[in-house]
């Protein structure tokens, strides 16, 4: 990727919203934005309370907006009661949208299925009743390990309906990863599919569940519900495994929602941190729902007749907020897509935008960069110029920094120079957008996520927690609690406190884990990347420690260190430095071991974590006190010369070995 912070900070191109856009926008013009920010500034609780009353239908209204007595374990709208599934489905059916299309599902091979709000409500109610029939109760944890499908959305909504807390595990994670999550969550049931379809191939899914359940720590699981996606071979364990179509067969399509407290955990989603195992980020019901609705309406300017398409997988937070909950809670019509952007060819996204007349399109920089390459390589098939994309009104980007070159291409070639690009910065922990332009408000600068979402108090601070001047880099923090924030780390409240509200910064600031800088003139934010050992590979968040542990669990490996290096398409690539328990391998043997180690990481975590490069050394560069010099490893990974003094190293000669990449 050719972006550097300098290039973003020197970026002077500005794209103002058009007067036509401003005139029709849900938040119209900079004055409207400023008025919202000022309202929040003047009366923080009043602001959020007003929005929560206006945008959510409560079964029991709340009287308290924010309870800070147990900070940083904040509570929002604590005495209110509601149900998210009711707010997404019944509310819309009651408002006369029963026949409106809720989901347009496009399968890998292209077949299209449409589901109306009334049908979706019926399917969710039947599945919710089936879950109850299997003994699932309010507060139970349910693991969802499904491909992109209508069933995926139904499964999540059904859990929400009965007050069960779901934890979706991305279909690309291995049996071992699944096991870890089952154990940590203490889940009672898994919802999975026989196979998933990707790029014309059927890939088994159920065997990973079977394998996970042979491992220790998974005894809490009583049942596995299997959605038959392909009808491929599946081994069903009697008394434990049941087919989705069989458990829903005789269920009523009426299911009274479980009215839960606003703080009731809607879901856990495991994500990587800098140390240890993935952490179960716990989200609430009321505050989370509020932010999904507000960001749909304000960031994406969603209108009743829009077709919205977020290309994320439901296994990630983006798929939670901007597929399962946000669009439906707003009564929108959305696309759910099963396949990959390159099948049957790299024009797939553009073809789908044309076919379904998509108005709002939300994807990741990685996808954009790979599709630029594909479009240039195969202009007659994959270039967006071959498609009618005039239905588009707003574009979005998420998951990693978007470099100005990719931004410009997206803006010009996909948006036709007409559609504002929302570079949305947020995290699994924030529940929804925290820094983002609003399309009818914010003059856009390529490579900057611009300004805070109204009411989110974002800042950049130094090591002592003091604001730094604009133009100076520092830690990105959020100064006040906000409704959709992470509530705790499941099973580990202490880790929640010290990871996100560190004492060094005074214990009151939420530490995002990213570095940031504000433009000296405009105050616009630019994200400088993680300040911890978290990598962002193709928008997937991964801890270097997790990959290191996976490598070290291989019998041949004595020691491993993992770093990221810039990559044109993926943003970051994984480079692993490995010391074997035996002598350093070379030639064919080294190649063989590289393959074995990559497969091993695939088996331990999932294919997305496989190192792109492995380098072998007799040792790792260490200080005399035994600390691994990661800085040097990062320099070597980039292929740059080490110019700093290495005389304090225990073993400087090791650096030459580590320059060598096994090809
Ligand atoms: C990065 C994804 C720059 C950042 C929603 C953050 C971004 C991490 C952006 C969270 C953006 C996300 N610009 N960086 N617009 N969006 N990031 O939890 O490093 O999978 O901390 O949530 O992705 O990743 P997560």
XYZ file of C-alpha atoms in Angstrom, residues 304-611:
308
model
C -37.330 4.010 3.115
C -36.900 2.924 -0.520
C -33.178 2.260 -0.389
C -31.454 -1.017 -1.141
C -28.529 -1.319 1.235
C -25.619 -3.707 0.796
C -22.919 -4.397 3.349
C -20.529 -7.036 1.995
C -19.181 -8.121 5.397
C -19.665 -11.592 6.855
C -21.971 -12.042 9.850
C -18.929 -13.556 11.585
C -17.539 -10.050 12.121
C -18.994 -7.075 13.950
C -19.707 -5.245 10.691
C -22.053 -8.069 9.718
C -23.785 -7.842 13.096
C -24.463 -4.122 13.089
C -24.883 -3.515 9.365
C -26.544 -6.765 8.233
C -28.406 -8.459 11.056
C -29.544 -5.494 13.107
C -29.162 -1.965 11.710
C -30.850 -2.288 8.302
C -33.766 -4.345 9.653
C -34.314 -2.108 12.677
C -34.757 0.738 10.175
C -37.208 -1.228 8.024
C -34.741 -1.229 5.127
C -34.200 -3.619 2.233
C -30.796 -5.236 2.235
C -28.673 -7.647 0.243
C -27.223 -10.728 1.918
C -24.493 -12.230 -0.254
C -23.124 -15.728 0.101
C -20.238 -15.742 -2.381
C -16.903 -14.070 -3.018
C -16.194 -10.888 -5.026
C -14.185 -12.765 -7.669
C -16.658 -15.492 -8.658
C -17.695 -16.136 -11.398
C -15.434 -13.155 -12.134
C -14.224 -9.963 -10.494
C -17.200 -8.017 -11.880
C -19.507 -9.767 -9.400
C -19.997 -6.812 -7.026
C -20.663 -4.371 -9.869
C -23.030 -6.816 -11.544
C -24.961 -7.202 -8.295
C -25.157 -3.443 -7.738
C -26.599 -3.123 -11.251
C -29.030 -6.054 -10.918
C -30.421 -5.090 -7.523
C -30.208 -1.322 -8.012
C -28.191 -0.926 -4.845
C -28.260 2.593 -3.385
C -25.818 2.275 -0.504
C -22.749 0.071 -0.743
C -20.418 -0.692 2.168
C -17.237 -2.708 1.754
C -13.588 -2.994 2.857
C -10.479 -1.349 1.388
C -8.947 -4.792 0.782
C -11.822 -5.708 -1.504
C -11.549 -2.387 -3.316
C -7.804 -2.754 -3.846
C -8.079 -6.286 -5.166
C -10.936 -5.292 -7.470
C -8.929 -2.338 -8.832
C -6.224 -4.775 -9.801
C -8.708 -7.194 -11.313
C -10.475 -4.397 -13.229
C -7.222 -3.193 -14.691
C -6.132 -6.734 -15.522
C -9.391 -7.690 -17.213
C -11.112 -4.445 -18.295
C -13.711 -6.084 -20.564
C -15.174 -8.219 -17.791
C -14.245 -6.907 -14.391
C -14.125 -3.140 -14.877
C -16.993 -1.221 -13.278
C -17.361 0.862 -16.483
C -19.171 -2.162 -17.987
C -22.004 -1.808 -15.496
C -24.741 0.651 -14.734
C -23.955 1.840 -11.226
C -26.118 4.960 -11.314
C -28.415 3.640 -8.578
C -25.648 4.270 -6.029
C -25.987 7.257 -3.705
C -23.611 6.598 -0.778
C -20.445 4.495 -0.505
C -18.792 3.221 2.654
C -15.467 1.767 3.692
C -14.590 -0.097 6.879
C -12.084 -2.241 8.691
C -8.725 -0.673 7.889
C -7.302 2.575 6.626
C -8.263 3.322 3.032
C -5.322 4.757 1.117
C -6.054 7.909 -0.938
C -5.428 6.085 -4.254
C -8.038 3.425 -3.461
C -10.393 6.116 -2.118
C -10.155 8.089 -5.377
C -10.723 5.017 -7.520
C -13.757 4.038 -5.438
C -15.117 7.577 -5.581
C -14.638 7.974 -9.337
C -15.194 4.515 -10.759
C -17.851 3.152 -8.440
C -19.471 6.336 -7.237
C -19.202 8.130 -10.588
C -17.820 11.196 -8.750
C -21.312 11.659 -7.300
C -21.409 9.499 -4.192
C -19.785 10.539 -0.938
C -17.402 7.927 0.516
C -17.938 7.278 4.224
C -14.612 6.119 5.688
C -16.019 4.711 8.915
C -13.641 4.108 11.793
C -14.885 1.805 14.523
C -14.163 -1.475 16.282
C -15.810 -4.630 17.564
C -15.798 -2.904 20.951
C -17.528 0.278 19.811
C -20.567 -1.487 18.339
C -20.887 1.000 15.473
C -19.215 3.980 13.824
C -17.317 6.352 16.110
C -15.429 8.550 13.633
C -17.013 9.001 10.234
C -18.137 11.623 7.793
C -21.876 12.163 7.358
C -22.753 12.301 3.670
C -24.843 15.480 3.723
C -22.468 17.260 6.090
C -18.776 16.565 5.860
C -16.330 17.820 3.230
C -14.335 14.677 2.442
C -10.573 14.275 2.377
C -9.320 10.979 0.920
C -7.636 8.876 3.613
C -9.241 10.605 6.586
C -12.190 9.280 8.561
C -12.843 12.972 9.308
C -14.928 13.816 12.413
C -16.589 12.132 15.393
C -20.114 10.785 15.114
C -22.297 13.329 16.945
C -22.195 12.614 20.678
C -19.079 10.416 20.662
C -16.333 12.286 22.485
C -13.207 11.201 20.618
C -9.770 12.649 21.273
C -6.034 12.083 20.813
C -3.944 12.014 23.995
C -0.367 11.536 25.123
C 1.023 8.909 27.502
C -0.354 10.741 30.526
C -3.833 11.010 29.056
C -3.628 14.724 28.178
C -4.972 16.009 24.868
C -2.236 16.582 22.318
C -2.233 19.519 19.958
C -3.776 19.043 16.550
C -1.070 17.945 14.145
C 0.620 15.796 16.790
C 0.192 12.025 16.969
C -1.029 10.149 20.034
C -3.434 7.539 21.354
C -6.996 7.533 20.151
C -9.400 7.625 23.116
C -13.076 8.135 23.804
C -13.620 10.415 26.765
C -17.115 9.546 27.816
C -19.068 6.309 27.814
C -21.398 5.926 24.821
C -24.495 3.725 24.454
C -23.105 1.024 22.123
C -19.811 0.540 23.912
C -18.464 -2.853 24.991
C -19.864 -3.712 28.443
C -17.204 -6.142 29.592
C -15.031 -9.007 28.437
C -16.990 -12.172 29.087
C -15.493 -14.011 32.062
C -12.771 -11.436 32.489
C -13.899 -8.064 33.905
C -10.358 -7.323 35.106
C -8.990 -7.657 31.595
C -11.778 -5.356 30.408
C -10.716 -2.709 32.914
C -7.010 -2.757 32.251
C -7.216 -3.221 28.446
C -9.677 -0.427 27.808
C -9.492 1.906 30.812
C -5.794 1.766 31.743
C -4.679 3.461 34.953
C -1.755 5.201 33.162
C -4.298 7.299 31.319
C -6.221 7.999 34.512
C -8.638 5.035 34.294
C -11.475 7.043 32.749
C -10.562 7.195 29.058
C -11.520 4.378 26.700
C -8.320 3.375 24.896
C -9.086 2.262 21.360
C -5.695 0.685 20.689
C -5.039 2.806 17.603
C -2.715 5.719 17.065
C -4.248 8.811 15.499
C -3.496 12.369 14.505
C -5.806 15.318 13.893
C -5.160 17.652 11.009
C -3.685 20.898 12.316
C -6.247 23.060 10.478
C -9.425 21.028 10.193
C -9.145 18.724 13.200
C -9.898 15.783 10.901
C -8.770 12.438 12.255
C -6.398 10.083 10.486
C -5.851 6.640 11.976
C -2.222 5.591 12.100
C -2.789 1.927 12.866
C -2.669 -0.235 15.962
C -0.388 0.662 18.826
C -0.443 -2.898 20.129
C 0.471 -6.270 18.668
C -2.706 -6.576 16.674
C -2.461 -7.067 12.913
C -5.047 -6.123 10.353
C -4.824 -8.551 7.459
C -7.434 -7.976 4.761
C -9.534 -6.201 7.374
C -9.359 -9.252 9.667
C -8.113 -8.510 13.101
C -5.480 -10.903 14.455
C -3.147 -10.968 17.423
C 0.515 -11.720 16.737
C 0.551 -13.697 20.011
C -2.198 -16.007 18.816
C -0.260 -16.857 15.669
C 2.938 -17.284 17.685
C 1.203 -19.677 20.090
C -0.157 -21.657 17.155
C 3.335 -21.962 15.658
C 4.910 -22.935 18.948
C 2.323 -25.673 19.451
C 3.903 -27.492 16.478
C 6.323 -30.198 17.690
C 9.189 -28.917 15.523
C 9.056 -25.312 16.744
C 11.088 -23.951 19.636
C 10.313 -20.259 19.301
C 8.415 -17.919 16.998
C 7.869 -14.198 16.541
C 5.233 -12.739 14.261
C 5.102 -9.228 12.821
C 3.142 -7.464 10.107
C 4.490 -5.939 6.942
C 2.732 -3.586 4.537
C 0.953 -5.372 1.695
C -0.515 -3.787 -1.449
C -3.845 -5.549 -1.321
C -4.257 -6.989 2.159
C -3.042 -3.885 3.987
C -0.830 -6.041 6.150
C 0.770 -9.452 5.612
C 1.867 -11.896 8.315
C 5.590 -12.585 8.574
C 6.734 -15.312 10.981
C 10.268 -15.807 12.244
C 10.748 -19.355 13.448
C 13.431 -21.171 15.399
C 13.187 -24.953 15.208
C 14.139 -27.386 17.927
C 16.671 -28.735 15.464
C 19.078 -27.040 13.082
C 17.942 -24.317 10.730
C 16.427 -25.886 7.602
C 17.419 -24.833 4.090
C 16.405 -25.626 0.508
C 13.695 -28.205 -0.152
C 13.448 -29.141 3.480
C 12.752 -25.548 4.476
C 9.964 -25.399 1.877
C 8.446 -28.586 3.214
C 8.454 -27.264 6.779
C 6.968 -23.941 5.692
C 4.048 -25.791 4.153
C 3.618 -27.883 7.268
C 3.686 -24.849 9.570
C 1.231 -22.892 7.461
C -1.180 -25.832 7.477
C -0.702 -26.147 11.199
C -1.660 -22.502 11.791
C -4.648 -23.035 9.487
C -5.686 -25.957 11.645
C -5.117 -24.158 14.950
C -6.745 -20.812 14.089
C -8.048 -20.815 10.524
C -6.733 -20.192 7.009
C -6.881 -16.382 7.460
C -4.057 -16.580 10.010
C -1.592 -18.542 7.843
C 1.702 -16.636 7.647
